[in-house]
Amino acid sequence: MRKKDRVDQGTHHRQAHMSAPDSAKPAEAAATEPSDAAASTATTAAVVTPAPAVVVTAPVETKVPEIPAAVKEKLAKQVMFYFCDSNLRSDKFMREQLAKDPAEGKVPLATIVSFNRVRVMLSGAGVPAAAHASSLACVLREMAADTLVVSDDNTTLRRKQAVAALDVAGANDRTLYVKGWPKDKEPTIDEVQEFFSAKVGPVALVRLRRFKTKEFKGTMLIEFETKEAVAKALQEKPKLHDTVEMQYMAKADWEKEKTEEYEKKKAARKAKGEGEDDKKPDSKDRKRGAQQMLTERTFNPGMILKLEGVPADTDSMKLKEEIAKIERPKFVDVGEGGVAHSRFLTPEAAQKVREHLSKEGNTLFGVTMTASVLEGEAEKQYWAHVWEAQEASRKKGGRRKGGFKKKGFKRQRTNTAATPAATATTPAATATTPAATGAN
């Protein structure tokens, strides 16, 4: 065979091999050639066989849906509220965040989108979690440019107007106490803000007052943007739905009245004398009583409930919460060997829990236990242990942890203008007008 023919056949073979499916083997392609050129063709093909193609998969681009206009407005109001003076006066968390950047008061957008209200709105609009910060940045540039400034890289957010000293006294003068809102259906912050904005004037903040059980009290504190709005409300006393009458008081007058009521009750308790059963002992009374118990070794029998079969990993607070569903205990301690003791204020309370457990098959949060009220020597030994621990704590100068805690409020707010001022606060708040509706 001539050299030119061999070259032509080799070329033909390479073309056939390259056009064949990936699964085809070189030997199978070569088998189609004349037998006298097989060796030459195979050699030639082996030399020029191209490397396997590398398949590059293009990254899948996450499509971010368009956020509805109504949601954009709510997002802008909520975030503006976090930075407004009304919120910063009471929001320690946000003040701490602003204080981390004393020069400009920048707050990471990642922190803002972690706030529950913002996260829920973004997720509800179908925005993927990875795009929350960038989507919020776009919304704020569009809806809150007069109040907030977003960094070019979409990582931080700050107020356009620098934070100034917070006027707490001025805020009190603009705040109104309202009583008489129906308790059967707790209002939303938006409902309260809309009512008073229409009847009185722009609202900066709303706080709904609650009982310890978290139930709505039917009372609230409304901070307006001007003192004139408070004066108008006190004069006109607007009715809810034009039929429900409510009581109105300036916050200062309300606080004064509450203080006077407290002093009267305190004086009445003192006048009843030391022996009255309904007298609430003060701290000195409690200390004297504890010292007397330690000295005289006396106790009221039948107040200690013993539980056996308690799981080893049971937390005393968890156990106390479960027992409190039946009757509130004074103290619960979980010891070794699956034994726990629950101390009650009266023998009747201890007996009530024992009888309840007996009816329920002696089960507590799904665990079978044995319950019995301590008697005789076992009860004396338990109290001796309690007294010993109390005496050791007294000698060490031990004291209860904690501090003053304001009762009755759960911060839920609303703001109309993201008025610049302050230092920083928590995400638990609630805003309204140019600020938002807002609070482990």
Tab-separated table of C-alpha atoms in Angstrom:
chain	number	residue	atom	x	y	z
A	1	MET	CA	0.000	0.000	0.000
A	2	ARG	CA	1.294	3.386	-0.855
A	3	LYS	CA	2.231	5.878	1.863
A	4	LYS	CA	-0.415	8.352	0.668
A	5	ASP	CA	-3.094	5.626	0.887
A	6	ARG	CA	-2.026	4.794	4.449
A	7	VAL	CA	-2.244	8.435	5.429
A	8	ASP	CA	-5.690	8.749	3.811
A	9	GLN	CA	-6.929	5.673	5.668
A	10	GLY	CA	-5.535	6.960	8.949
A	11	THR	CA	-7.273	10.244	8.415
A	12	HIS	CA	-10.521	8.483	7.614
A	13	HIS	CA	-10.211	6.396	10.780
A	14	ARG	CA	-9.636	9.422	13.008
A	15	GLN	CA	-12.698	11.099	11.571
A	16	ALA	CA	-14.813	8.026	12.173
A	17	HIS	CA	-13.488	7.657	15.751
A	18	MET	CA	-14.127	11.276	16.702
A	19	SER	CA	-17.686	11.172	15.335
A	20	ALA	CA	-18.578	7.911	17.062
A	21	PRO	CA	-20.576	7.893	20.341
A	22	ASP	CA	-18.586	8.193	23.616
A	23	SER	CA	-19.297	4.568	24.426
A	24	ALA	CA	-17.669	3.295	21.242
A	25	LYS	CA	-14.180	1.810	21.760
A	26	PRO	CA	-11.210	2.575	19.453
A	27	ALA	CA	-10.854	-1.151	18.658
A	28	GLU	CA	-14.414	-1.309	17.404
A	29	ALA	CA	-13.855	1.687	15.155
A	30	ALA	CA	-10.659	0.166	13.804
A	31	ALA	CA	-12.458	-3.070	12.979
A	32	THR	CA	-14.291	-1.296	10.187
A	33	GLU	CA	-10.982	-0.666	8.347
A	34	PRO	CA	-9.327	-3.144	5.903
A	35	SER	CA	-7.325	-5.771	7.804
A	36	ASP	CA	-3.971	-4.925	6.137
A	37	ALA	CA	-4.184	-1.323	7.473
A	38	ALA	CA	-5.474	-2.143	10.956
A	39	ALA	CA	-2.124	-1.963	12.730
A	40	SER	CA	-1.076	1.231	10.989
A	41	THR	CA	-4.471	2.852	11.586
A	42	ALA	CA	-4.585	1.879	15.265
A	43	THR	CA	-1.123	3.312	15.816
A	44	THR	CA	-1.988	6.541	14.058
A	45	ALA	CA	-5.320	6.897	15.961
A	46	ALA	CA	-3.669	6.272	19.335
A	47	VAL	CA	-1.303	9.144	18.763
A	48	VAL	CA	-3.954	11.743	17.949
A	49	THR	CA	-6.909	10.635	20.215
A	50	PRO	CA	-8.168	13.824	21.931
A	51	ALA	CA	-8.433	14.076	25.745
A	52	PRO	CA	-11.899	13.478	27.234
A	53	ALA	CA	-14.003	16.612	27.240
A	54	VAL	CA	-14.455	18.308	30.651
A	55	VAL	CA	-18.085	19.138	31.342
A	56	VAL	CA	-18.444	22.460	33.174
A	57	THR	CA	-21.783	22.963	34.931
A	58	ALA	CA	-22.827	26.587	35.086
A	59	PRO	CA	-23.859	27.757	38.586
A	60	VAL	CA	-27.588	27.752	39.162
A	61	GLU	CA	-28.672	31.318	39.715
A	62	THR	CA	-31.199	31.762	42.529
A	63	LYS	CA	-34.148	33.736	41.275
A	64	VAL	CA	-35.311	36.341	43.772
A	65	PRO	CA	-39.008	37.161	43.352
A	66	GLU	CA	-40.255	40.718	43.258
A	67	ILE	CA	-41.418	41.847	46.692
A	68	PRO	CA	-44.986	43.212	46.668
A	69	ALA	CA	-45.313	46.961	47.212
A	70	ALA	CA	-47.324	46.502	50.417
A	71	VAL	CA	-44.598	44.294	51.915
A	72	LYS	CA	-41.924	46.774	50.886
A	73	GLU	CA	-43.739	49.517	52.741
A	74	LYS	CA	-44.050	47.400	55.893
A	75	LEU	CA	-40.384	46.407	55.745
A	76	ALA	CA	-39.276	50.009	55.395
A	77	LYS	CA	-41.489	51.140	58.286
A	78	GLN	CA	-40.278	48.338	60.523
A	79	VAL	CA	-36.579	48.987	59.923
A	80	MET	CA	-36.990	52.758	60.226
A	81	PHE	CA	-38.689	52.133	63.535
A	82	TYR	CA	-35.681	50.219	64.861
A	83	PHE	CA	-33.543	53.333	64.294
A	84	CYS	CA	-36.015	55.980	65.464
A	85	ASP	CA	-35.740	57.970	68.705
A	86	SER	CA	-38.905	56.496	70.226
A	87	ASN	CA	-37.515	52.992	69.973
A	88	LEU	CA	-33.931	53.829	70.881
A	89	ARG	CA	-35.006	55.341	74.181
A	90	SER	CA	-36.045	51.928	75.451
A	91	ASP	CA	-34.307	49.450	73.131
A	92	LYS	CA	-31.049	48.520	74.793
A	93	PHE	CA	-30.037	46.015	72.124
A	94	MET	CA	-30.181	48.539	69.290
A	95	ARG	CA	-28.311	51.114	71.346
A	96	GLU	CA	-25.573	48.555	71.900
A	97	GLN	CA	-25.401	47.836	68.178
A	98	LEU	CA	-25.048	51.527	67.316
A	99	ALA	CA	-22.434	51.973	70.015
A	100	LYS	CA	-20.193	49.400	68.336
A	101	ASP	CA	-19.542	52.012	65.636
A	102	PRO	CA	-19.292	55.306	67.567
A	103	ALA	CA	-18.282	57.254	64.455
A	104	GLU	CA	-21.323	56.541	62.267
A	105	GLY	CA	-23.560	54.119	64.140
A	106	LYS	CA	-23.544	51.476	61.411
A	107	VAL	CA	-25.384	48.228	62.074
A	108	PRO	CA	-24.782	45.041	60.021
A	109	LEU	CA	-27.665	44.251	57.697
A	110	ALA	CA	-27.220	40.635	58.744
A	111	THR	CA	-28.312	41.693	62.237
A	112	ILE	CA	-31.397	43.495	60.950
A	113	VAL	CA	-32.578	40.587	58.792
A	114	SER	CA	-32.188	38.282	61.792
A	115	PHE	CA	-34.984	40.165	63.591
A	116	ASN	CA	-38.110	38.057	63.593
A	117	ARG	CA	-40.507	40.559	62.025
A	118	VAL	CA	-38.143	41.349	59.159
A	119	ARG	CA	-37.287	37.705	58.562
A	120	VAL	CA	-40.936	36.674	58.493
A	121	MET	CA	-41.875	39.390	55.989
A	122	LEU	CA	-38.998	38.550	53.658
A	123	SER	CA	-39.623	34.808	53.820
A	124	GLY	CA	-43.342	35.370	53.346
A	125	ALA	CA	-42.566	37.257	50.124
A	126	GLY	CA	-40.656	34.203	48.867
A	127	VAL	CA	-37.178	35.682	49.264
A	128	PRO	CA	-34.550	32.963	49.902
A	129	ALA	CA	-32.640	33.315	53.171
A	130	ALA	CA	-29.377	33.852	51.309
A	131	ALA	CA	-30.872	36.901	49.588
A	132	HIS	CA	-32.510	38.509	52.629
A	133	ALA	CA	-29.809	41.144	53.193
A	134	SER	CA	-29.474	42.179	49.541
A	135	SER	CA	-33.256	42.284	49.043
A	136	LEU	CA	-33.749	44.402	52.156
A	137	ALA	CA	-30.988	46.745	50.976
A	138	CYS	CA	-32.850	47.311	47.708
A	139	VAL	CA	-36.117	47.956	49.543
A	140	LEU	CA	-34.545	50.496	51.896
A	141	ARG	CA	-32.816	52.352	49.070
A	142	GLU	CA	-36.179	52.659	47.381
A	143	MET	CA	-38.469	53.313	50.372
A	144	ALA	CA	-36.317	54.798	53.163
A	145	ALA	CA	-33.611	56.822	51.445
A	146	ASP	CA	-34.577	59.966	53.355
A	147	THR	CA	-33.975	58.289	56.712
A	148	LEU	CA	-31.502	55.414	56.317
A	149	VAL	CA	-28.280	54.891	54.364
A	150	VAL	CA	-27.287	51.463	53.011
A	151	SER	CA	-23.605	50.797	52.290
A	152	ASP	CA	-22.563	50.199	48.667
A	153	ASP	CA	-21.727	46.564	49.391
A	154	ASN	CA	-25.103	45.919	51.096
A	155	THR	CA	-23.497	44.943	54.405
A	156	THR	CA	-24.328	47.807	56.798
A	157	LEU	CA	-27.091	50.261	57.568
A	158	ARG	CA	-27.059	53.584	59.431
A	159	ARG	CA	-29.244	56.588	60.125
A	160	LYS	CA	-28.952	59.482	57.743
A	161	GLN	CA	-29.156	61.924	60.625
A	162	ALA	CA	-26.723	61.347	63.480
A	163	VAL	CA	-28.059	60.054	66.770
A	164	ALA	CA	-28.438	62.804	69.343
A	165	ALA	CA	-29.181	62.751	73.067
A	166	LEU	CA	-32.506	61.097	73.765
A	167	ASP	CA	-35.184	63.310	75.292
A	168	VAL	CA	-36.781	60.944	77.819
A	169	ALA	CA	-38.600	63.696	79.734
A	170	GLY	CA	-40.028	65.093	76.520
A	171	ALA	CA	-41.261	61.628	75.539
A	172	ASN	CA	-43.168	61.327	78.834
A	173	ASP	CA	-44.934	64.623	78.113
A	174	ARG	CA	-46.085	63.220	74.772
A	175	THR	CA	-47.327	59.934	76.268
A	176	LEU	CA	-50.942	59.095	77.122
A	177	TYR	CA	-52.330	56.329	79.364
A	178	VAL	CA	-55.478	54.708	77.950
A	179	LYS	CA	-57.790	52.283	79.747
A	180	GLY	CA	-60.906	50.525	78.495
A	181	TRP	CA	-59.918	48.897	75.204
A	182	PRO	CA	-61.926	45.623	75.039
A	183	LYS	CA	-59.946	42.688	76.484
A	184	ASP	CA	-61.801	39.935	74.646
A	185	LYS	CA	-59.920	40.592	71.411
A	186	GLU	CA	-56.388	41.894	71.708
A	187	PRO	CA	-55.719	44.612	69.119
A	188	THR	CA	-52.710	44.693	66.854
A	189	ILE	CA	-50.247	47.558	67.028
A	190	ASP	CA	-51.426	48.697	63.593
A	191	GLU	CA	-55.049	48.849	64.747
A	192	VAL	CA	-54.178	50.990	67.758
A	193	GLN	CA	-51.918	53.254	65.717
A	194	GLU	CA	-54.510	53.735	62.978
A	195	PHE	CA	-57.254	54.590	65.466
A	196	PHE	CA	-55.296	57.228	67.384
A	197	SER	CA	-53.610	58.639	64.293
A	198	ALA	CA	-57.042	59.264	62.758
A	199	LYS	CA	-58.705	60.574	65.922
A	200	VAL	CA	-55.855	62.456	67.618
A	201	GLY	CA	-52.598	62.740	65.680
A	202	PRO	CA	-49.438	60.923	64.475
A	203	VAL	CA	-48.383	58.105	66.813
A	204	ALA	CA	-44.738	57.359	67.572
A	205	LEU	CA	-45.026	54.373	69.904
A	206	VAL	CA	-47.604	51.922	71.296
A	207	ARG	CA	-47.156	49.718	74.353
A	208	LEU	CA	-49.855	47.194	75.199
A	209	ARG	CA	-49.948	46.356	78.909
A	210	ARG	CA	-50.297	42.727	80.007
A	211	PHE	CA	-50.809	40.599	83.083
A	212	LYS	CA	-48.131	38.150	84.194
A	213	THR	CA	-50.100	35.502	82.308
A	214	LYS	CA	-49.420	37.528	79.105
A	215	GLU	CA	-53.118	38.353	78.749
A	216	PHE	CA	-53.962	41.820	77.488
A	217	LYS	CA	-55.020	44.174	80.303
A	218	GLY	CA	-57.106	46.450	78.160
A	219	THR	CA	-54.732	49.322	78.930
A	220	MET	CA	-51.912	50.866	76.936
A	221	LEU	CA	-49.437	53.725	76.706
A	222	ILE	CA	-49.478	55.776	73.513
A	223	GLU	CA	-46.586	58.101	72.656
A	224	PHE	CA	-47.527	60.806	70.166
A	225	GLU	CA	-45.223	62.981	68.121
A	226	THR	CA	-46.454	66.177	69.763
A	227	LYS	CA	-47.700	67.342	73.169
A	228	GLU	CA	-50.685	68.894	71.444
A	229	ALA	CA	-51.946	65.434	70.490
A	230	VAL	CA	-52.037	64.420	74.171
A	231	ALA	CA	-53.955	67.574	75.061
A	232	LYS	CA	-56.431	66.879	72.254
A	233	ALA	CA	-57.024	63.307	73.410
A	234	LEU	CA	-57.592	64.419	77.016
A	235	GLN	CA	-60.118	66.985	75.837
A	236	GLU	CA	-62.020	64.987	73.215
A	237	LYS	CA	-61.719	61.479	74.746
A	238	PRO	CA	-62.377	59.649	71.443
A	239	LYS	CA	-64.603	56.564	71.600
A	240	LEU	CA	-63.575	53.283	70.039
A	241	HIS	CA	-65.921	52.486	67.121
A	242	ASP	CA	-67.745	55.672	68.232
A	243	THR	CA	-69.436	53.687	71.014
A	244	VAL	CA	-66.841	52.322	73.479
A	245	GLU	CA	-65.818	54.895	76.071
A	246	MET	CA	-62.247	54.807	77.358
A	247	GLN	CA	-60.376	56.557	80.162
A	248	TYR	CA	-57.515	58.913	79.311
A	249	MET	CA	-54.733	60.238	81.556
A	250	ALA	CA	-51.409	61.947	80.967
A	251	LYS	CA	-48.623	59.499	81.755
A	252	ALA	CA	-47.244	61.708	84.553
A	253	ASP	CA	-50.666	61.835	86.264
A	254	TRP	CA	-51.126	58.090	85.871
A	255	GLU	CA	-47.723	57.330	87.423
A	256	LYS	CA	-48.481	59.686	90.314
A	257	GLU	CA	-51.798	57.951	90.938
A	258	LYS	CA	-50.169	54.517	90.900
A	259	THR	CA	-47.546	55.664	93.412
A	260	GLU	CA	-50.208	57.040	95.748
A	261	GLU	CA	-52.183	53.776	95.553
A	262	TYR	CA	-49.091	51.787	96.421
A	263	GLU	CA	-48.296	53.975	99.435
A	264	LYS	CA	-51.873	53.629	100.714
A	265	LYS	CA	-51.755	49.838	100.471
A	266	LYS	CA	-48.392	49.780	102.175
A	267	ALA	CA	-49.690	51.927	105.031
A	268	ALA	CA	-52.796	49.730	105.361
A	269	ARG	CA	-50.676	46.589	105.665
A	270	LYS	CA	-48.536	48.218	108.303
A	271	ALA	CA	-51.603	49.322	110.266
A	272	LYS	CA	-52.928	45.751	110.445
A	273	GLY	CA	-49.985	44.737	112.584
A	274	GLU	CA	-47.510	41.868	112.602
A	275	GLY	CA	-50.009	39.085	113.409
A	276	GLU	CA	-52.344	39.496	110.423
A	277	ASP	CA	-52.450	36.503	108.084
A	278	ASP	CA	-52.960	38.649	104.988
A	279	LYS	CA	-49.972	40.885	105.716
A	280	LYS	CA	-47.255	40.519	103.131
A	281	PRO	CA	-43.935	40.313	104.996
A	282	ASP	CA	-41.201	42.696	104.008
A	283	SER	CA	-37.550	41.633	103.604
A	284	LYS	CA	-36.773	42.168	107.320
A	285	ASP	CA	-39.757	40.026	108.325
A	286	ARG	CA	-38.554	37.221	106.058
A	287	LYS	CA	-35.050	37.367	107.489
A	288	ARG	CA	-36.362	37.264	111.063
A	289	GLY	CA	-38.619	34.341	110.213
A	290	ALA	CA	-35.788	32.413	108.573
A	291	GLN	CA	-33.491	33.032	111.525
A	292	GLN	CA	-36.178	31.888	113.949
A	293	MET	CA	-36.676	28.679	111.967
A	294	LEU	CA	-32.946	27.993	111.994
A	295	THR	CA	-32.761	28.567	115.740
A	296	GLU	CA	-35.916	26.840	116.939
A	297	ARG	CA	-35.968	24.059	114.336
A	298	THR	CA	-39.724	24.254	113.799
A	299	PHE	CA	-41.692	23.495	110.665
A	300	ASN	CA	-45.220	22.896	109.464
A	301	PRO	CA	-45.610	19.168	108.759
A	302	GLY	CA	-46.958	17.703	105.533
A	303	MET	CA	-45.593	20.275	103.051
A	304	ILE	CA	-42.870	18.130	101.428
A	305	LEU	CA	-43.726	15.833	98.525
A	306	LYS	CA	-41.156	13.146	97.700
A	307	LEU	CA	-40.898	11.882	94.110
A	308	GLU	CA	-39.032	8.664	93.278
A	309	GLY	CA	-38.195	7.408	89.803
A	310	VAL	CA	-37.248	10.812	88.424
A	311	PRO	CA	-34.997	10.485	85.320
A	312	ALA	CA	-31.363	11.326	86.066
A	313	ASP	CA	-31.207	14.107	83.453
A	314	THR	CA	-34.320	15.914	84.729
A	315	ASP	CA	-33.810	19.614	85.295
A	316	SER	CA	-35.259	21.022	88.542
A	317	MET	CA	-36.843	23.950	86.684
A	318	LYS	CA	-38.522	21.634	84.192
A	319	LEU	CA	-39.875	19.501	87.020
A	320	LYS	CA	-41.108	22.595	88.859
A	321	GLU	CA	-42.945	23.794	85.750
A	322	GLU	CA	-44.688	20.433	85.382
A	323	ILE	CA	-45.738	20.331	89.046
A	324	ALA	CA	-46.949	23.937	88.816
A	325	LYS	CA	-49.540	22.789	86.285
A	326	ILE	CA	-51.228	21.042	89.224
A	327	GLU	CA	-50.200	23.286	92.129
A	328	ARG	CA	-47.406	25.832	92.307
A	329	PRO	CA	-44.508	24.590	94.493
A	330	LYS	CA	-42.302	26.867	96.569
A	331	PHE	CA	-39.129	24.943	95.765
A	332	VAL	CA	-38.049	21.811	93.904
A	333	ASP	CA	-34.721	20.030	94.170
A	334	VAL	CA	-33.593	16.970	92.227
A	335	GLY	CA	-31.129	14.759	94.097
A	336	GLU	CA	-29.249	11.587	93.331
A	337	GLY	CA	-30.777	8.179	92.761
A	338	GLY	CA	-33.818	9.511	90.924
A	339	VAL	CA	-35.241	11.210	94.031
A	340	ALA	CA	-36.693	14.732	94.079
A	341	HIS	CA	-38.453	16.799	96.719
A	342	SER	CA	-41.072	19.470	96.136
A	343	ARG	CA	-41.782	21.965	98.919
A	344	PHE	CA	-45.190	23.639	99.089
A	345	LEU	CA	-46.604	26.515	101.144
A	346	THR	CA	-49.372	24.404	102.685
A	347	PRO	CA	-49.953	20.707	103.472
A	348	GLU	CA	-53.126	20.874	101.373
A	349	ALA	CA	-51.104	21.803	98.271
A	350	ALA	CA	-48.734	18.843	98.712
A	351	GLN	CA	-51.680	16.477	99.246
A	352	LYS	CA	-53.455	17.851	96.157
A	353	VAL	CA	-50.465	17.057	93.925
A	354	ARG	CA	-50.090	13.566	95.402
A	355	GLU	CA	-53.761	12.773	94.825
A	356	HIS	CA	-53.641	14.140	91.287
A	357	LEU	CA	-50.637	11.984	90.409
A	358	SER	CA	-52.355	8.957	91.910
A	359	LYS	CA	-55.372	9.493	89.638
A	360	GLU	CA	-53.085	9.920	86.624
A	361	GLY	CA	-51.231	6.656	87.262
A	362	ASN	CA	-48.360	8.463	89.025
A	363	THR	CA	-47.049	9.823	85.735
A	364	LEU	CA	-45.508	13.238	85.217
A	365	PHE	CA	-44.507	14.407	81.681
A	366	GLY	CA	-44.860	10.776	80.563
A	367	VAL	CA	-42.642	9.271	83.300
A	368	THR	CA	-43.967	6.943	86.000
A	369	MET	CA	-42.966	8.061	89.495
A	370	THR	CA	-43.832	7.274	93.085
A	371	ALA	CA	-45.187	10.223	95.064
A	372	SER	CA	-45.513	10.416	98.836
A	373	VAL	CA	-45.768	13.153	101.477
A	374	LEU	CA	-42.878	13.049	103.936
A	375	GLU	CA	-43.732	12.172	107.534
A	376	GLY	CA	-41.988	11.482	110.817
A	377	GLU	CA	-38.231	11.069	110.912
A	378	ALA	CA	-37.822	11.365	107.126
A	379	GLU	CA	-39.502	14.757	107.219
A	380	LYS	CA	-37.314	15.928	110.126
A	381	GLN	CA	-34.164	14.837	108.292
A	382	TYR	CA	-35.228	16.720	105.178
A	383	TRP	CA	-35.829	19.945	107.111
A	384	ALA	CA	-32.523	19.529	108.927
A	385	HIS	CA	-30.821	19.412	105.540
A	386	VAL	CA	-32.729	22.543	104.411
A	387	TRP	CA	-31.763	24.445	107.579
A	388	GLU	CA	-28.136	23.445	107.219
A	389	ALA	CA	-28.029	24.716	103.637
A	390	GLN	CA	-29.744	27.976	104.623
A	391	GLU	CA	-27.323	28.552	107.465
A	392	ALA	CA	-24.324	27.932	105.202
A	393	SER	CA	-25.723	30.400	102.657
A	394	ARG	CA	-26.332	33.005	105.366
A	395	LYS	CA	-22.775	32.752	106.659
A	396	LYS	CA	-21.427	33.226	103.172
A	397	GLY	CA	-23.493	36.378	102.811
A	398	GLY	CA	-25.490	34.820	99.990
A	399	ARG	CA	-28.248	36.863	98.485
A	400	ARG	CA	-30.817	36.493	95.808
A	401	LYS	CA	-29.819	37.464	92.337
A	402	GLY	CA	-31.877	39.754	90.221
A	403	GLY	CA	-33.118	43.285	90.292
A	404	PHE	CA	-36.084	45.518	89.862
A	405	LYS	CA	-38.339	44.555	87.025
A	406	LYS	CA	-41.119	46.700	85.705
A	407	LYS	CA	-44.398	44.863	85.700
A	408	GLY	CA	-47.195	44.891	83.216
A	409	PHE	CA	-45.487	45.844	79.984
A	410	LYS	CA	-44.594	43.956	76.898
A	411	ARG	CA	-42.998	46.326	74.457
A	412	GLN	CA	-44.946	46.410	71.266
A	413	ARG	CA	-44.620	49.628	69.457
A	414	THR	CA	-45.310	51.747	66.536
A	415	ASN	CA	-43.671	54.800	65.092
A	416	THR	CA	-44.576	57.250	62.461
A	417	ALA	CA	-41.378	59.082	61.774
A	418	ALA	CA	-37.997	57.553	62.113
A	419	THR	CA	-36.962	60.557	64.093
A	420	PRO	CA	-33.206	60.517	64.369
A	421	ALA	CA	-31.733	60.372	67.835
A	422	ALA	CA	-30.203	57.872	70.239
A	423	THR	CA	-27.863	55.048	70.357
A	424	ALA	CA	-29.351	51.554	69.698
A	425	THR	CA	-32.021	49.017	70.664
A	426	THR	CA	-33.688	45.630	70.373
A	427	PRO	CA	-35.422	43.962	67.493
A	428	ALA	CA	-38.427	43.088	69.535
A	429	ALA	CA	-40.159	46.391	68.945
A	430	THR	CA	-43.102	47.383	66.814
A	431	ALA	CA	-43.339	50.363	64.510
A	432	THR	CA	-45.970	52.129	62.543
A	433	THR	CA	-45.812	55.167	60.337
A	434	PRO	CA	-42.449	56.164	58.837
A	435	ALA	CA	-41.022	53.707	61.288
A	436	ALA	CA	-42.736	50.343	61.372
A	437	THR	CA	-44.731	47.936	63.397
A	438	GLY	CA	-42.965	45.810	65.804
A	439	ALA	CA	-40.469	42.111	70.023
A	440	ASN	CA	-35.610	35.301	72.703
